[in-house]
């Protein structure tokens, strides 16, 4: 499989505190993406992000219940502001 480069890209991964979501976050981070790990419960989320950062990749944790549109919107605005994105 040919490898690809995600440098400069932001990846928002839901369900990322464990299992498939965490595996996806690890792989995207390996390819250079700035990973935002999202889960409705903060438990284990920061630990998961820290594990990715320990390998030298970019990752941060953000609790958000994706079943609530207001929480999704707040998360989106926070990411856009924090990352300095101008397109909305």
Tab-separated table of N, CA and C in Angstrom:
chain	number	residue	atom	x	y	z
A	1	UNK	N	0.845	-1.182	0.000
A	1	UNK	CA	0.000	0.000	0.000
A	1	UNK	C	0.887	1.242	0.000
A	2	UNK	N	0.585	2.167	-0.857
A	2	UNK	CA	1.340	3.409	-0.948
A	2	UNK	C	0.952	4.326	0.214
A	3	UNK	N	1.951	4.845	0.904
A	3	UNK	CA	1.690	5.736	2.036
A	3	UNK	C	1.315	7.123	1.535
A	4	UNK	N	0.574	7.850	2.342
A	4	UNK	CA	0.163	9.201	1.981
A	4	UNK	C	0.491	10.158	3.108
A	5	UNK	N	0.459	11.448	2.807
A	5	UNK	CA	0.872	12.490	3.733
A	5	UNK	C	-0.331	13.329	4.154
A	6	UNK	N	-0.567	13.413	5.455
A	6	UNK	CA	-1.661	14.223	5.986
A	6	UNK	C	-1.153	15.439	6.755
A	7	UNK	N	0.109	15.817	6.541
A	7	UNK	CA	0.668	16.998	7.206
A	7	UNK	C	-0.221	18.209	6.944
A	8	UNK	N	-0.481	18.986	7.993
A	8	UNK	CA	-1.282	20.195	7.856
A	8	UNK	C	-2.781	19.955	7.859
A	9	UNK	N	-3.192	18.706	7.969
A	9	UNK	CA	-4.618	18.371	7.992
A	9	UNK	C	-5.055	18.118	9.428
A	10	UNK	N	-6.311	18.437	9.711
A	10	UNK	CA	-6.892	18.182	11.023
A	10	UNK	C	-7.865	17.022	10.880
A	11	UNK	N	-7.711	16.009	11.722
A	11	UNK	CA	-8.609	14.859	11.711
A	11	UNK	C	-9.372	14.821	13.028
A	12	UNK	N	-10.693	14.819	12.947
A	12	UNK	CA	-11.547	14.709	14.126
A	12	UNK	C	-12.075	13.277	14.148
A	13	UNK	N	-11.707	12.528	15.179
A	13	UNK	CA	-12.071	11.125	15.265
A	13	UNK	C	-12.980	10.917	16.465
A	14	UNK	N	-14.207	10.473	16.218
A	14	UNK	CA	-15.143	10.214	17.305
A	14	UNK	C	-14.967	8.785	17.810
A	15	UNK	N	-15.345	8.578	19.063
A	15	UNK	CA	-15.181	7.260	19.668
A	15	UNK	C	-13.719	6.875	19.778
A	16	UNK	N	-12.872	7.866	20.008
A	16	UNK	CA	-11.426	7.668	19.903
A	16	UNK	C	-10.726	7.320	21.209
A	17	UNK	N	-11.462	7.054	22.274
A	17	UNK	CA	-10.779	6.740	23.529
A	17	UNK	C	-10.301	5.297	23.584
A	18	UNK	N	-10.834	4.436	22.684
A	18	UNK	CA	-10.399	3.035	22.655
A	18	UNK	C	-10.877	2.368	21.364
A	19	UNK	N	-10.485	1.145	21.185
A	19	UNK	CA	-10.970	0.338	20.077
A	19	UNK	C	-10.621	0.875	18.701
A	20	UNK	N	-11.573	0.730	17.777
A	20	UNK	CA	-11.356	1.131	16.389
A	20	UNK	C	-11.069	2.624	16.275
A	21	UNK	N	-11.792	3.455	17.027
A	21	UNK	CA	-11.568	4.900	16.968
A	21	UNK	C	-10.144	5.274	17.334
A	22	UNK	N	-9.617	4.658	18.373
A	22	UNK	CA	-8.241	4.931	18.793
A	22	UNK	C	-7.248	4.424	17.746
A	23	UNK	N	-7.518	3.265	17.172
A	23	UNK	CA	-6.637	2.725	16.126
A	23	UNK	C	-6.602	3.653	14.914
A	24	UNK	N	-7.747	4.191	14.539
A	24	UNK	CA	-7.817	5.133	13.418
A	24	UNK	C	-7.019	6.391	13.746
A	25	UNK	N	-7.187	6.909	14.969
A	25	UNK	CA	-6.455	8.112	15.384
A	25	UNK	C	-4.947	7.881	15.323
A	26	UNK	N	-4.504	6.734	15.801
A	26	UNK	CA	-3.068	6.423	15.772
A	26	UNK	C	-2.535	6.399	14.339
A	27	UNK	N	-3.279	5.790	13.448
A	27	UNK	CA	-2.835	5.676	12.056
A	27	UNK	C	-2.818	7.040	11.376
A	28	UNK	N	-3.863	7.842	11.574
A	28	UNK	CA	-3.904	9.173	10.967
A	28	UNK	C	-2.778	10.051	11.499
A	29	UNK	N	-2.504	9.944	12.802
A	29	UNK	CA	-1.404	10.709	13.398
A	29	UNK	C	-0.068	10.277	12.798
A	30	UNK	N	0.089	8.989	12.587
A	30	UNK	CA	1.325	8.468	11.982
A	30	UNK	C	1.557	9.078	10.604
A	31	UNK	N	0.478	9.334	9.875
A	31	UNK	CA	0.585	9.925	8.544
A	31	UNK	C	0.665	11.450	8.584
A	32	UNK	N	0.708	12.036	9.784
A	32	UNK	CA	0.955	13.463	9.902
A	32	UNK	C	-0.224	14.339	10.261
A	33	UNK	N	-1.410	13.774	10.406
A	33	UNK	CA	-2.586	14.582	10.748
A	33	UNK	C	-2.503	15.078	12.192
A	34	UNK	N	-3.076	16.250	12.424
A	34	UNK	CA	-3.265	16.757	13.780
A	34	UNK	C	-4.582	16.147	14.254
A	35	UNK	N	-4.522	15.196	15.160
A	35	UNK	CA	-5.708	14.440	15.553
A	35	UNK	C	-6.408	15.036	16.769
A	36	UNK	N	-7.709	15.198	16.624
A	36	UNK	CA	-8.569	15.597	17.733
A	36	UNK	C	-9.355	14.346	18.109
A	37	UNK	N	-9.046	13.777	19.265
A	37	UNK	CA	-9.739	12.582	19.726
A	37	UNK	C	-10.989	13.006	20.477
A	38	UNK	N	-12.128	12.507	20.046
A	38	UNK	CA	-13.415	12.909	20.610
A	38	UNK	C	-14.133	11.692	21.184
A	39	UNK	N	-14.745	11.897	22.329
A	39	UNK	CA	-15.584	10.875	22.949
A	39	UNK	C	-16.562	11.589	23.863
A	40	UNK	N	-17.725	11.009	24.064
A	40	UNK	CA	-18.710	11.689	24.920
A	40	UNK	C	-18.280	11.691	26.375
A	41	UNK	N	-17.516	10.692	26.765
A	41	UNK	CA	-16.999	10.635	28.132
A	41	UNK	C	-15.501	10.928	28.103
A	42	UNK	N	-15.069	11.764	29.018
A	42	UNK	CA	-13.660	12.161	29.063
A	42	UNK	C	-12.754	11.051	29.596
A	43	UNK	N	-13.353	10.034	30.237
A	43	UNK	CA	-12.566	8.926	30.777
A	43	UNK	C	-11.688	8.314	29.691
A	44	UNK	N	-10.430	8.160	29.972
A	44	UNK	CA	-9.441	7.541	29.082
A	44	UNK	C	-9.098	8.367	27.842
A	45	UNK	N	-9.814	9.438	27.595
A	45	UNK	CA	-9.590	10.215	26.377
A	45	UNK	C	-8.225	10.903	26.393
A	46	UNK	N	-7.890	11.570	27.479
A	46	UNK	CA	-6.590	12.241	27.571
A	46	UNK	C	-5.457	11.219	27.586
A	47	UNK	N	-5.681	10.086	28.220
A	47	UNK	CA	-4.670	9.029	28.226
A	47	UNK	C	-4.396	8.545	26.807
A	48	UNK	N	-5.452	8.392	26.014
A	48	UNK	CA	-5.307	7.959	24.620
A	48	UNK	C	-4.525	8.993	23.812
A	49	UNK	N	-4.868	10.265	23.980
A	49	UNK	CA	-4.167	11.336	23.259
A	49	UNK	C	-2.703	11.409	23.696
A	50	UNK	N	-2.459	11.261	24.986
A	50	UNK	CA	-1.085	11.301	25.502
A	50	UNK	C	-0.250	10.164	24.923
A	51	UNK	N	-0.855	8.997	24.755
A	51	UNK	CA	-0.150	7.864	24.166
A	51	UNK	C	0.303	8.152	22.742
A	52	UNK	N	-0.517	8.876	21.999
A	52	UNK	CA	-0.160	9.255	20.627
A	52	UNK	C	0.950	10.303	20.649
A	53	UNK	N	0.816	11.290	21.547
A	53	UNK	CA	1.845	12.337	21.648
A	53	UNK	C	3.200	11.763	22.059
A	54	UNK	N	3.191	10.733	22.910
A	54	UNK	CA	4.442	10.109	23.359
A	54	UNK	C	5.247	9.546	22.192
A	55	UNK	N	4.578	9.223	21.114
A	55	UNK	CA	5.256	8.697	19.928
A	55	UNK	C	5.726	9.820	19.003
A	56	UNK	N	5.502	11.082	19.447
A	56	UNK	CA	5.961	12.226	18.667
A	56	UNK	C	4.943	12.772	17.686
A	57	UNK	N	3.701	12.310	17.790
A	57	UNK	CA	2.648	12.761	16.881
A	57	UNK	C	1.771	13.808	17.563
A	58	UNK	N	0.925	14.471	16.769
A	58	UNK	CA	0.055	15.531	17.281
A	58	UNK	C	-1.325	14.972	17.597
A	59	UNK	N	-1.735	15.145	18.860
A	59	UNK	CA	-3.056	14.666	19.273
A	59	UNK	C	-3.527	15.442	20.488
A	60	UNK	N	-4.821	15.693	20.527
A	60	UNK	CA	-5.421	16.297	21.711
A	60	UNK	C	-6.796	15.696	21.947
A	61	UNK	N	-7.248	15.780	23.178
A	61	UNK	CA	-8.520	15.194	23.584
A	61	UNK	C	-9.592	16.271	23.691
A	62	UNK	N	-10.814	15.899	23.327
A	62	UNK	CA	-11.927	16.829	23.425
A	62	UNK	C	-13.214	16.037	23.691
A	63	UNK	N	-13.805	16.242	24.854
A	63	UNK	CA	-15.057	15.560	25.178
A	63	UNK	C	-16.218	16.247	24.469
A	64	UNK	N	-17.071	15.441	23.847
A	64	UNK	CA	-18.239	15.967	23.136
A	64	UNK	C	-19.223	14.825	22.937
A	65	UNK	N	-20.470	15.040	23.288
A	65	UNK	CA	-21.518	14.051	23.027
A	65	UNK	C	-22.089	14.373	21.654
A	66	UNK	N	-21.753	13.558	20.665
A	66	UNK	CA	-22.157	13.841	19.286
A	66	UNK	C	-23.646	13.614	19.036
A	67	UNK	N	-24.369	13.210	20.049
A	67	UNK	CA	-25.819	13.083	19.935
A	67	UNK	C	-26.531	14.411	20.142
A	68	UNK	N	-25.781	15.440	20.517
A	68	UNK	CA	-26.356	16.758	20.775
A	68	UNK	C	-25.755	17.786	19.819
A	69	UNK	N	-26.566	18.304	18.887
A	69	UNK	CA	-26.067	19.265	17.895
A	69	UNK	C	-25.369	20.481	18.502
A	70	UNK	N	-25.844	20.958	19.655
A	70	UNK	CA	-25.208	22.127	20.261
A	70	UNK	C	-23.781	21.806	20.711
A	71	UNK	N	-23.546	20.588	21.173
A	71	UNK	CA	-22.189	20.200	21.568
A	71	UNK	C	-21.282	20.044	20.345
A	72	UNK	N	-21.842	19.533	19.250
A	72	UNK	CA	-21.060	19.404	18.014
A	72	UNK	C	-20.652	20.784	17.515
A	73	UNK	N	-21.605	21.712	17.519
A	73	UNK	CA	-21.317	23.073	17.051
A	73	UNK	C	-20.250	23.728	17.926
A	74	UNK	N	-20.369	23.579	19.245
A	74	UNK	CA	-19.388	24.163	20.161
A	74	UNK	C	-18.001	23.556	19.932
A	75	UNK	N	-17.949	22.245	19.711
A	75	UNK	CA	-16.675	21.584	19.439
A	75	UNK	C	-16.071	22.109	18.136
A	76	UNK	N	-16.890	22.218	17.114
A	76	UNK	CA	-16.437	22.722	15.814
A	76	UNK	C	-15.853	24.127	15.952
A	77	UNK	N	-16.573	25.007	16.629
A	77	UNK	CA	-16.101	26.384	16.814
A	77	UNK	C	-14.788	26.417	17.596
A	78	UNK	N	-14.689	25.577	18.615
A	78	UNK	CA	-13.467	25.528	19.420
A	78	UNK	C	-12.279	25.075	18.568
A	79	UNK	N	-12.489	24.047	17.765
A	79	UNK	CA	-11.416	23.551	16.896
A	79	UNK	C	-11.013	24.616	15.887
A	80	UNK	N	-11.986	25.231	15.244
A	80	UNK	CA	-11.696	26.232	14.218
A	80	UNK	C	-10.922	27.412	14.802
A	81	UNK	N	-11.329	27.865	15.983
A	81	UNK	CA	-10.654	28.988	16.633
A	81	UNK	C	-9.248	28.591	17.076
A	82	UNK	N	-9.143	27.448	17.730
A	82	UNK	CA	-7.860	26.990	18.263
A	82	UNK	C	-6.830	26.745	17.161
A	83	UNK	N	-7.273	26.234	16.037
A	83	UNK	CA	-6.362	25.910	14.941
A	83	UNK	C	-6.173	27.073	13.972
A	84	UNK	N	-6.848	28.188	14.233
A	84	UNK	CA	-6.670	29.368	13.398
A	84	UNK	C	-7.271	29.241	12.014
A	85	UNK	N	-8.302	28.433	11.885
A	85	UNK	CA	-8.952	28.244	10.587
A	85	UNK	C	-9.858	29.434	10.282
A	86	UNK	N	-9.788	29.925	9.066
A	86	UNK	CA	-10.602	31.076	8.681
A	86	UNK	C	-11.808	30.678	7.846
A	87	UNK	N	-11.758	29.538	7.179
A	87	UNK	CA	-12.892	29.089	6.369
A	87	UNK	C	-13.886	28.360	7.255
A	88	UNK	N	-15.151	28.744	7.135
A	88	UNK	CA	-16.188	28.084	7.940
A	88	UNK	C	-17.370	27.751	7.097
